[in-house]
Short mmCIF file of C-alpha atoms in Angstrom, two decimals:
data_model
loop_
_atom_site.label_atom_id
_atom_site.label_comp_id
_atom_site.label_asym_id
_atom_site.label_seq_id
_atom_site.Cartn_x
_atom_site.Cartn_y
_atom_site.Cartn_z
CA UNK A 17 87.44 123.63 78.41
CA UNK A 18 87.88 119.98 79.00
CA UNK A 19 91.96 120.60 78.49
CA UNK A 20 91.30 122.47 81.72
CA UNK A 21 90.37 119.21 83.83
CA UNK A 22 91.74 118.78 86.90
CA UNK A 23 91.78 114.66 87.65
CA UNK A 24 90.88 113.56 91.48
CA UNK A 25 90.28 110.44 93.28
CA UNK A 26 86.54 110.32 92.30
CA UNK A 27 87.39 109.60 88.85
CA UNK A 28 88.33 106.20 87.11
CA UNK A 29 90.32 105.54 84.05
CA UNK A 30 89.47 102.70 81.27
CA UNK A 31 91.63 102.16 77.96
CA UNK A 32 89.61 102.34 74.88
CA UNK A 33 91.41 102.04 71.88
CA UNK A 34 95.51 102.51 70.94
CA UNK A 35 95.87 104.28 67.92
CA UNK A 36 99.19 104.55 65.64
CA UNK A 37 100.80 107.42 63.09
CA UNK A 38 103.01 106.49 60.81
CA UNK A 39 105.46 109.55 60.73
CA UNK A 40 107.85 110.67 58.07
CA UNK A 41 111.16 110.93 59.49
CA UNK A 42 113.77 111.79 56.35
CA UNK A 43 116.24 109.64 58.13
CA UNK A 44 114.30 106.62 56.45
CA UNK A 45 115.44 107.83 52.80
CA UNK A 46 119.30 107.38 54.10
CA UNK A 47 120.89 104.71 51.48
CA UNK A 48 121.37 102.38 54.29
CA UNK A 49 118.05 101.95 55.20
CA UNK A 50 115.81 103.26 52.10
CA UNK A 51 115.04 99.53 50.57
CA UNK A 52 113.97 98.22 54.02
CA UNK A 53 111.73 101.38 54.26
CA UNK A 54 110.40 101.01 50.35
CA UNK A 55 109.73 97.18 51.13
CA UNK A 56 108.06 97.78 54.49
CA UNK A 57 110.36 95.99 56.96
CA UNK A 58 111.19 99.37 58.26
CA UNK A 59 109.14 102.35 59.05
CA UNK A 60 108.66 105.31 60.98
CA UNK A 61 105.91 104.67 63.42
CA UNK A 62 104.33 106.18 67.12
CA UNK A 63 101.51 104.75 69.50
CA UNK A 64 98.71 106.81 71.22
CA UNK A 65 96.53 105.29 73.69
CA UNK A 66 92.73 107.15 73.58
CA UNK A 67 90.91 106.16 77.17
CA UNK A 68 87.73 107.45 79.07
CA UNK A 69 87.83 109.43 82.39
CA UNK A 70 84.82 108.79 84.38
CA UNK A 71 82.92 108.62 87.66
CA UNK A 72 80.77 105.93 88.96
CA UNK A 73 79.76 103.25 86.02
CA UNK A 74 80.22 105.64 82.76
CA UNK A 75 83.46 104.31 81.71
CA UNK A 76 81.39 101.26 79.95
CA UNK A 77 79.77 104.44 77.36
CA UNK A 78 80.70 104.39 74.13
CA UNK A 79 81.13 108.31 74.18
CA UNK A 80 83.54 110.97 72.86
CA UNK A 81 82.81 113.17 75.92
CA UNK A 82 85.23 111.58 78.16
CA UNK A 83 88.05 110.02 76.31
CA UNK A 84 91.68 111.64 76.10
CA UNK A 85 94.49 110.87 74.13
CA UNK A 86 98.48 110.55 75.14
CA UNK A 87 101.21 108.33 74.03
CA UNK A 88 101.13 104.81 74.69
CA UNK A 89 104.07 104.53 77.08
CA UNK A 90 102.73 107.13 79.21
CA UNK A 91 99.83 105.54 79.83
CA UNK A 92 101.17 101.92 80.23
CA UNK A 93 103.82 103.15 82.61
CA UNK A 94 101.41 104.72 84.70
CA UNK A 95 98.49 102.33 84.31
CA UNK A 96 100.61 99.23 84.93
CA UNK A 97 102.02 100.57 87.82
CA UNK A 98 98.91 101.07 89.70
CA UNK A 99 98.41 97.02 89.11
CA UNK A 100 101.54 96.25 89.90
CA UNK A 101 101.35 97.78 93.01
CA UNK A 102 98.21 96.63 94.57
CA UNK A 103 99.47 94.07 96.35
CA UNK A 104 102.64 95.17 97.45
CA UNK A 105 100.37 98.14 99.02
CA UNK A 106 98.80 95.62 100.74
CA UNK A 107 101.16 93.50 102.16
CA UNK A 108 102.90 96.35 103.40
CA UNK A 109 100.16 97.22 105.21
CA UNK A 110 100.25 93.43 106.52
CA UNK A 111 103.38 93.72 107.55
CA UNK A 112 102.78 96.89 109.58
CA UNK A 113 99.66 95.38 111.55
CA UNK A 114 99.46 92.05 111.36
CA UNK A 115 101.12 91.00 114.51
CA UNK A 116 99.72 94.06 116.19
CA UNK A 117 96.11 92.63 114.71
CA UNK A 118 95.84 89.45 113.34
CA UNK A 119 98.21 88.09 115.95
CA UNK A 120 96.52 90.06 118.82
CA UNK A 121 93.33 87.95 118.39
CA UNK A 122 94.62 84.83 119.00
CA UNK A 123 96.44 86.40 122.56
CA UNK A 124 95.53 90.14 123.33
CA UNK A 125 97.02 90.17 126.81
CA UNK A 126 100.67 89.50 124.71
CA UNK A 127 99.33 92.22 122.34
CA UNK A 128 97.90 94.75 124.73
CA UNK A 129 101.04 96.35 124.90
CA UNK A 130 101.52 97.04 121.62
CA UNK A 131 98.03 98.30 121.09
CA UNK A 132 99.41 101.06 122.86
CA UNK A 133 102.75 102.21 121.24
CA UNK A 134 100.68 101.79 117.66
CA UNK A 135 97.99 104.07 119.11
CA UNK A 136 100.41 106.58 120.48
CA UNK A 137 102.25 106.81 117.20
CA UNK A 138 99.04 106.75 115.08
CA UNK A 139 97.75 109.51 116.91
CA UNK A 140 100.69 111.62 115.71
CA UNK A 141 101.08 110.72 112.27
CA UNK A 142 96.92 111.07 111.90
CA UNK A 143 97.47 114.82 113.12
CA UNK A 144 100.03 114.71 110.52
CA UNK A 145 98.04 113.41 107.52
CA UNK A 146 95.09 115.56 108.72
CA UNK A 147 97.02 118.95 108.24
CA UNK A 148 98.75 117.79 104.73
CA UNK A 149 95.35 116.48 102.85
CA UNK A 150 93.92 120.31 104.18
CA UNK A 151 90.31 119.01 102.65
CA UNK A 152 91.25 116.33 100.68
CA UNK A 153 89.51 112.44 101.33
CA UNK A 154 91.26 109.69 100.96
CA UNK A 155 89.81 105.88 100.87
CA UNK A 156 90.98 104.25 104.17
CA UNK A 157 91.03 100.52 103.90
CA UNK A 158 91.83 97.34 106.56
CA UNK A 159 93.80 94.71 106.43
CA UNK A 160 92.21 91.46 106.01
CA UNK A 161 93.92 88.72 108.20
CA UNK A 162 92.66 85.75 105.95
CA UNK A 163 93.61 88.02 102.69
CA UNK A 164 97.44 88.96 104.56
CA UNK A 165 97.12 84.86 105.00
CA UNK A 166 96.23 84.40 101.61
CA UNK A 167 98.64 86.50 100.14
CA UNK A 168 101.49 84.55 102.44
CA UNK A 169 102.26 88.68 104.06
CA UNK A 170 102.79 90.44 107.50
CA UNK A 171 103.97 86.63 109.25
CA UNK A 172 107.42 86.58 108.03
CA UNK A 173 106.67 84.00 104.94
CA UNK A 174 109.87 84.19 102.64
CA UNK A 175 107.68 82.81 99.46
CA UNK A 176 105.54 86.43 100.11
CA UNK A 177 109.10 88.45 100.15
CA UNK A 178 110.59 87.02 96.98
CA UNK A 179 106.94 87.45 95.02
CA UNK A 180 107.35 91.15 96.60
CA UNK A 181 110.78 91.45 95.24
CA UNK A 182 109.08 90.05 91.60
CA UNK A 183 106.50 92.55 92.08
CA UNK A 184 109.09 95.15 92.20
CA UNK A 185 111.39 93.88 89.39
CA UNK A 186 108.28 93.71 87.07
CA UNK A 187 107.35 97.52 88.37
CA UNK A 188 111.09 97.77 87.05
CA UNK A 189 110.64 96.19 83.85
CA UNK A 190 107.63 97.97 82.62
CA UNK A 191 109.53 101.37 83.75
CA UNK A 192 112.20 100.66 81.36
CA UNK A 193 110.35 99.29 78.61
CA UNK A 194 108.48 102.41 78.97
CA UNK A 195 111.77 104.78 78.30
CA UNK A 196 112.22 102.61 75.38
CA UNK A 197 114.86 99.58 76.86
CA UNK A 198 118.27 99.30 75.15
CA UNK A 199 118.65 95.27 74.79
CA UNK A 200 122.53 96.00 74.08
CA UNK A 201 122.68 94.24 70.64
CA UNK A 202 123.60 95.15 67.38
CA UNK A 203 121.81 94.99 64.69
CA UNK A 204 123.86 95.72 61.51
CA UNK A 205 125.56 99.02 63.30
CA UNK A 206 121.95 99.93 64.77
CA UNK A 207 121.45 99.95 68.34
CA UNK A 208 118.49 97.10 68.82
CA UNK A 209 115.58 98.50 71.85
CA UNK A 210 112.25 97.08 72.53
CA UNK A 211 109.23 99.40 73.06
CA UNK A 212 105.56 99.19 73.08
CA UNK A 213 103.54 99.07 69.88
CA UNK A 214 99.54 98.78 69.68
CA UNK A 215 98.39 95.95 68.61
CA UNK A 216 96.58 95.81 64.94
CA UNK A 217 93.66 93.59 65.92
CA UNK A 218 91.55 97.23 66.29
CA UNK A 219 94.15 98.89 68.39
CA UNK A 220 92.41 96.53 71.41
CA UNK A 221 96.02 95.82 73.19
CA UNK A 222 99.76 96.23 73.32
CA UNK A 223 102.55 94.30 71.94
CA UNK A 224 106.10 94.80 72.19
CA UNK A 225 107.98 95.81 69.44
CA UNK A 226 111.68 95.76 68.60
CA UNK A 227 112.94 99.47 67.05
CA UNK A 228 115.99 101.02 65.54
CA UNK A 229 116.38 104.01 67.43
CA UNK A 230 116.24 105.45 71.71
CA UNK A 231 112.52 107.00 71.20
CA UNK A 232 110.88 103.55 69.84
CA UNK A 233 110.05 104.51 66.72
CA UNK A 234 111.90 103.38 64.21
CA UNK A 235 109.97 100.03 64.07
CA UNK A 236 111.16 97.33 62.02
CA UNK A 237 109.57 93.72 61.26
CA UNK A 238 112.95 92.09 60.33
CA UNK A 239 113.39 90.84 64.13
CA UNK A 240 110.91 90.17 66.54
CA UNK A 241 111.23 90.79 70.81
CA UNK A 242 111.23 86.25 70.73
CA UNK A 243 114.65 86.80 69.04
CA UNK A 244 116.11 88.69 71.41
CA UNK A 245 117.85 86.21 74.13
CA UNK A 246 115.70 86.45 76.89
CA UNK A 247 119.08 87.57 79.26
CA UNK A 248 119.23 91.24 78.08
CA UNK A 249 115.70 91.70 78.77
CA UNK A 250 115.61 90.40 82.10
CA UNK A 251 116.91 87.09 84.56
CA UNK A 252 113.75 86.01 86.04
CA UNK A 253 110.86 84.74 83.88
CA UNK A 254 108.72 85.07 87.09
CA UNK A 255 109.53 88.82 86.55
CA UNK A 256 108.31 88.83 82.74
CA UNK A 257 105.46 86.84 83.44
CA UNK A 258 103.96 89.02 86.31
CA UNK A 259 104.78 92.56 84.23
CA UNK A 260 103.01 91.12 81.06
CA UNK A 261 99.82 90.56 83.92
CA UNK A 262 99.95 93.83 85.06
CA UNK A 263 100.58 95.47 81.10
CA UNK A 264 97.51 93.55 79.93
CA UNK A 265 95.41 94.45 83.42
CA UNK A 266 96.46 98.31 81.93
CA UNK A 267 94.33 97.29 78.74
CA UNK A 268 91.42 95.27 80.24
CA UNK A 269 90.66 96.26 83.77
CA UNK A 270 89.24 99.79 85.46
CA UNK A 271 91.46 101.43 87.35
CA UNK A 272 90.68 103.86 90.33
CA UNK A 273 92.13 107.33 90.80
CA UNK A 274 91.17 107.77 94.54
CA UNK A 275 94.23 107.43 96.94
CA UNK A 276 94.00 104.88 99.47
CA UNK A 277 95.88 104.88 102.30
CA UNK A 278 95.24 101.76 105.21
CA UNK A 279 95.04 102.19 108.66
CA UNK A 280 95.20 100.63 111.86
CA UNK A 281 92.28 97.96 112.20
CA UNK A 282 92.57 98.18 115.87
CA UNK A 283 90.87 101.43 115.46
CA UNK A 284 88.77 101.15 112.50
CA UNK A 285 85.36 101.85 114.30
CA UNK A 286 86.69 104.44 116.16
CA UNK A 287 87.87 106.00 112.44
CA UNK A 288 84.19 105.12 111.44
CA UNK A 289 82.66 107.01 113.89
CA UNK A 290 85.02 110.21 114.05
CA UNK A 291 84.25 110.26 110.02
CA UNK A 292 80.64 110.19 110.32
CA UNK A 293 81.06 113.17 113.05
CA UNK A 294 82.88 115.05 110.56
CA UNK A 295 80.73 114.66 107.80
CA UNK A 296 77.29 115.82 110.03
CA UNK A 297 79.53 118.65 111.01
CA UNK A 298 79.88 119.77 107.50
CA UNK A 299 76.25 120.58 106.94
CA UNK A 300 75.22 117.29 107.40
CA UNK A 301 77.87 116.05 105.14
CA UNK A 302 77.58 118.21 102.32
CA UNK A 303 80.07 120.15 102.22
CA UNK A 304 82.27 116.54 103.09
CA UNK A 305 80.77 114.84 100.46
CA UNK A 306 81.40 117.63 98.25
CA UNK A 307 84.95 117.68 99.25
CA UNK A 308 87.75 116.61 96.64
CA UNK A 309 88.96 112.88 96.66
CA UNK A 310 92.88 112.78 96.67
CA UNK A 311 94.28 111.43 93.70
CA UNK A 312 96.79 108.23 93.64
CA UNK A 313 100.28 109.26 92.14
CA UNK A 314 99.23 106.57 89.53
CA UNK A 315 96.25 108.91 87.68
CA UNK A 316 98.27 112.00 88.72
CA UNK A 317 101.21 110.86 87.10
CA UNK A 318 99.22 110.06 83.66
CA UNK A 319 97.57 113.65 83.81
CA UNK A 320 100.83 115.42 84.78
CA UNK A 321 101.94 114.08 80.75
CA UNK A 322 99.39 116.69 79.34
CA UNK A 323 96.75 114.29 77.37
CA UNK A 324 94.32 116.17 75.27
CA UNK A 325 90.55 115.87 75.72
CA UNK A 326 89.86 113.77 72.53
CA UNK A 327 86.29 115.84 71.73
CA UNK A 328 87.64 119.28 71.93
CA UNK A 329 90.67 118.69 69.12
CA UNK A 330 89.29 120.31 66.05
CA UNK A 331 90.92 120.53 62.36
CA UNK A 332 92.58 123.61 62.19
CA UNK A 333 92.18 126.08 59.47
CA UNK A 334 95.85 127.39 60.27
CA UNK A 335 97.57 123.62 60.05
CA UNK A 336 98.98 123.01 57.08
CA UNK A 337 97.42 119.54 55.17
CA UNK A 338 101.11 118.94 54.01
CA UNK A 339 101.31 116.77 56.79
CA UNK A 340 99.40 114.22 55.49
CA UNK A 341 100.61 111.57 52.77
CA UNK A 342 103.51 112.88 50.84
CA UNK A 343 103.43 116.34 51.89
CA UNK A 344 105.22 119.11 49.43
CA UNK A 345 107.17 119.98 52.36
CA UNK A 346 109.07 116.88 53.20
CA UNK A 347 108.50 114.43 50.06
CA UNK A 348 108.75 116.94 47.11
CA UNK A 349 111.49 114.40 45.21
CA UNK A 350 109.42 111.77 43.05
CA UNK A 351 111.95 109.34 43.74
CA UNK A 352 110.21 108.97 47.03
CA UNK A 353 106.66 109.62 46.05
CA UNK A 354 106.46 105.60 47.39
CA UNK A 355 106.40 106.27 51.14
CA UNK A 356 102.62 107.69 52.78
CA UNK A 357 102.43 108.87 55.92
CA UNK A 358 100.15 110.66 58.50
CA UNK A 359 102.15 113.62 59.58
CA UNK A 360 105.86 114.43 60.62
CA UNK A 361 107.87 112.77 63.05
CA UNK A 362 108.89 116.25 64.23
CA UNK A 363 104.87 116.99 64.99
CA UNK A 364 104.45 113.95 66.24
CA UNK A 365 104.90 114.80 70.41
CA UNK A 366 102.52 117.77 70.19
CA UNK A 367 99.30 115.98 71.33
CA UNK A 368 96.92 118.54 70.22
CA UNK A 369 98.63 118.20 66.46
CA UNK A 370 98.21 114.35 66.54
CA UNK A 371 94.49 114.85 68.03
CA UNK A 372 93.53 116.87 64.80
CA UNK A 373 95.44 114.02 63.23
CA UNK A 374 93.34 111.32 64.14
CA UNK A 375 89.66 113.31 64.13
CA UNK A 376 90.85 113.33 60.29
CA UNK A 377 90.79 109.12 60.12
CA UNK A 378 87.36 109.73 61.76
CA UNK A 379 88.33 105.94 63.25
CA UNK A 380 89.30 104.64 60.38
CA UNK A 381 93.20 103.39 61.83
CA UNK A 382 96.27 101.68 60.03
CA UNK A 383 98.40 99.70 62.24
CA UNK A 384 101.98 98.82 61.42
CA UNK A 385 102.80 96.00 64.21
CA UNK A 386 102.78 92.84 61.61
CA UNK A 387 102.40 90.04 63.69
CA UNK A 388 103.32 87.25 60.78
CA UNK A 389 106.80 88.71 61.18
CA UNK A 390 106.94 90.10 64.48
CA UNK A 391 104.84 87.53 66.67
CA UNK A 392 101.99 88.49 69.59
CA UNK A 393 101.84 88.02 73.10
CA UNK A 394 98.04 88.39 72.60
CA UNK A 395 95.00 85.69 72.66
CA UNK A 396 92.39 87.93 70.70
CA UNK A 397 89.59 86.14 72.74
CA UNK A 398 90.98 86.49 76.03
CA UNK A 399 91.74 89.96 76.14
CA UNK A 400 88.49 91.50 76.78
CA UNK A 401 87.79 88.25 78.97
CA UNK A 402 86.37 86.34 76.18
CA UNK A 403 88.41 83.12 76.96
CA UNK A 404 89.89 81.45 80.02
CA UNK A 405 93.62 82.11 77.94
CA UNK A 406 94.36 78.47 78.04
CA UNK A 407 94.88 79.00 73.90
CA UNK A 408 97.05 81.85 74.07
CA UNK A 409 100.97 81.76 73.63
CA UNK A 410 102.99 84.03 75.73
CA UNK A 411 105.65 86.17 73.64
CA UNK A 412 108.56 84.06 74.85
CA UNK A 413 106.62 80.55 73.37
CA UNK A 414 107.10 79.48 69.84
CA UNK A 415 105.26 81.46 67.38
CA UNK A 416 104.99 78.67 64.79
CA UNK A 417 106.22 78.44 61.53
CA UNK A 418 105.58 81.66 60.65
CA UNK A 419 107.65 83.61 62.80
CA UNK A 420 111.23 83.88 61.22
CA UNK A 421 113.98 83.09 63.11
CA UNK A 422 116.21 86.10 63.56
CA UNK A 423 119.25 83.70 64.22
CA UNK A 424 119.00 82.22 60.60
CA UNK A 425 119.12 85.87 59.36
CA UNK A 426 121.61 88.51 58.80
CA UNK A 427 121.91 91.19 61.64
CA UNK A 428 122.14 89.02 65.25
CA UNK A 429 123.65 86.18 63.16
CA UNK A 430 126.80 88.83 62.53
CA UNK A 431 126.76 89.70 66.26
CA UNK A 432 130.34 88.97 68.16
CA UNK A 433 128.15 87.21 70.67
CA UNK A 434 126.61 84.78 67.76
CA UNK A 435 130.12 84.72 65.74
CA UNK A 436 131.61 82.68 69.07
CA UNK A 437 128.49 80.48 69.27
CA UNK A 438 128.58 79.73 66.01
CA UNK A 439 132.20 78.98 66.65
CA UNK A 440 131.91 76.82 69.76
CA UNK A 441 129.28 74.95 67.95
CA UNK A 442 131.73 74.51 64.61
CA UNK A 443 134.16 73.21 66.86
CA UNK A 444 132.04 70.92 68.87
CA UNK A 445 131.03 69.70 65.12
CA UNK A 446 134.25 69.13 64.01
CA UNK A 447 135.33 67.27 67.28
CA UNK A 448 131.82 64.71 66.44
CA UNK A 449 132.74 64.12 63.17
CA UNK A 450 136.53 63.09 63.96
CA UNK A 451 135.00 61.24 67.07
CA UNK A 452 132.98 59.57 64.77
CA UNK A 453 135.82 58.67 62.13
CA UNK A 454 138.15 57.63 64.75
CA UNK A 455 135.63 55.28 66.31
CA UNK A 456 135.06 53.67 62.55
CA UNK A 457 138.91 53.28 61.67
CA UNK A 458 139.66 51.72 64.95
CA UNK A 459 136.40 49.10 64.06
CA UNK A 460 138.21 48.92 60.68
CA UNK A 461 141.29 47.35 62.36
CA UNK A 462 139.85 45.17 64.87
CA UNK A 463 137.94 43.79 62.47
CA UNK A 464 141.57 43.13 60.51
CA UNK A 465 142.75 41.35 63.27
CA UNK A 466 139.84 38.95 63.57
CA UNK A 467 140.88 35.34 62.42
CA UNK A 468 139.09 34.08 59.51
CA UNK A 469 138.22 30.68 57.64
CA UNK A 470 139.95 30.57 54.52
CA UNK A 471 139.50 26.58 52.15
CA UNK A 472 138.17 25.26 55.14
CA UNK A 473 140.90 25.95 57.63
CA UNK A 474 141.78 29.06 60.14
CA UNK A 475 144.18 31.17 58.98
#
């Protein structure tokens, strides 16, 4: 039973396709919302992501056989991590063994002595590690001292710290966006939040969205995230701009399962050698080779959610088709006979219910992001690589002419923080115009002053 798979570090994971259900949720039909919903600009809405688990090259194969299914957040949260920690690994690792490496090259009688503490205290927290992974490998990599250069670690560079600290704000960023991120505005008594939505250009990325409600999916089209002052999502647009990098790597890049760990280059053909002697004293290695990879806390994390392997979903006899467009159950009234839908919001978190779900479409996918209204932080082209992304506008650029601007509109207009702009800026109008006035009159009576010919003679 593929629902029985166990993930480990020999395994990779690669996005295929997002995938949205638009759920009936009754609270739609309440009078204070139910035109919104009957014109569109509000709807009831929840993201899947559907990605391949593979070994070795297979993740390029356009087969059912590997791909699972589990909400969108999820696996953003969990994918984007991993790339937003890749480089922080490493320039930890920098800063543990640079000086003790790098530096020790230049002058290793200065270094000698520290060759030998790090030894000593490798020694016991090797013994350590060997006892907890009981079996398990583990990738052990090396510092580079041109890369640690390159990436400004492990040599006390301040520019390296503060694009650490970034690294960890954006880890922050995508964490909350993930639990669906309360921006603190009001939008006509609703709570406003901003959540992740899949794209509609064939479900091949992720957008964010702004919703009504703490789960993300009340979705509505009547504000977009570039209305939302850029201050309650965040104070740094270093810190937006690397989390978007690491939310679209999530989307276009492979990412490895296998746990790495670094280790002291000092010793790395010493840790060469001692491998290779364990592996011919497995049975000339195959039992080793055999042996299960440890699995980063990244792919672990995504498999701890529960998704469902996509092939082994079948319809069931026993589930009810009311769940599908207008069912008896929860649209019976004609008055409402208006609003379709896929299947209830209610049955919308049981993953093996949305898998039978979506083997219904058979791939044939709406999409309710509309980006005329709502905007895109997406280049079609350069997504998949296609482009060098010099054409594409990030979310926070102007959208053109077709993006609506939400502080012309009801909703954040009617905000207390926009009623004191607005304010401040009718003042500041006021105080122009009288400026200007005063500045004529007082023209008006210099001019009266002015002598002036009158027959021929000054009067």
């Amino acid at each position: 039973d593929q629902n029985d798979f166990e993930i480990d570090g020999s395994y990779n994971i690669k996005f295929s396709q997002c995938v949205d259900l638009k759920l009936l949720d009754k609270d739609l039909f309440d009078e204070d919302v139910v035109d919104y919903a009957k014109e569109g600009s509000i709807m009831s809405t929840k993201s899947y992501a559907i990605f391949h688990v593979c070994q070795d090259n297979d993740c390029y194969y356009d087969s059912e056989d590997n791909l699972y299914i589990v909400d969108l957040a999820t696996y953003v949260v969990n994918m984007a991590s991993y790339h937003a920690s890749i480089k922080s690994d490493y320039c930890d690792a920098c800063d543990t063994y640079y000086n003790g490496y790098c530096v020790a090259e230049q002058d290793d009688d200065d270094a000698a002595e520290v060759y030998d503490d790090v030894a000593a205290n490798d020694d016991a927290v090797n013994d350590d590690a060997a006892r907890k992974l009981a079996g398990q490998r583990r990738a052990t990599s090396y510092i580079d001292c041109a890369q640690c250069e390159a990436y400004g670690c492990g040599n006390g560079n301040d520019d390296a710290q503060n694009k650490n600290n970034n690294d960890g704000d954006s880890l922050e960023l995508i964490e909350r966006i993930s639990e669906c991120l309360n921006t603190g505005l009001n939008w006509y008594d609703e709570d406003v939040y901003v959540g992740f939505m899949c794209s509609p250009n064939n479900g091949d990325g992720v957008e964010l969205a702004v919703f009504l409600d703490d789960e993300c999916t009340v979705y509505t089209s009547l504000q977009a995230f570039s209305d939302i002052p850029t201050w309650y999502i965040y104070k740094d647009d270093a810190v937006f701009e690397e989390a978007e990098t690491y939310i679209k790597r999530a989307f276009t890049s492979t990412t490895p399962c296998m746990a790495q760990e670094f280790g002291d280059p000092n010793y790395q053909a010493n840790d060469d050698a001692a491998a290779n002697d364990d592996a011919a004293a497995n049975d000339d290695g195959n039992n080793w080779n055999n042996a299960a990879y440890e699995v980063n806390d990244y792919c672990a994390g995504l498999f701890e959610e529960g998704p469902i392997a996509f092939a082994s979903c079948a319809q069931n006899d026993d589930q009810s088709n009311d769940d599908q467009n207008n069912a008896d159950d929860g649209n019976e009234d004609d008055e409402y006979n208006w609003y379709t839908y896929d299947m209830n919001y209610d049955d919308s978190r049981a993953l093996d219910e949305v898998c039978v779900v979506l083997q219904r479409m058979d791939g044939e996918y709406d999409y309710q992001y509309d980006i005329e209204l709502s905007g895109t932080w997406n280049d079609n082209d350069s997504w998949w690589g296609g482009g060098d992304g010099s054409n594409s506008q990030g979310i926070l650029s102007s959208l053109g002419d077709e993006i609506r601007n939400s502080f012309s509109r009801d909703g954040f207009a009617t905000s207390p923080m926009m009623i004191t702009f607005y304010g401040i800026l009718g003042v500041l109008m006021i105080a122009g115009v009288l400026f200007i006035i005063g500045v004529n009159e007082r023209k008006k009576r210099e001019r009266a002053a002015e002598p002036v010919y009158e027959g021929g003679r000054l009067v």
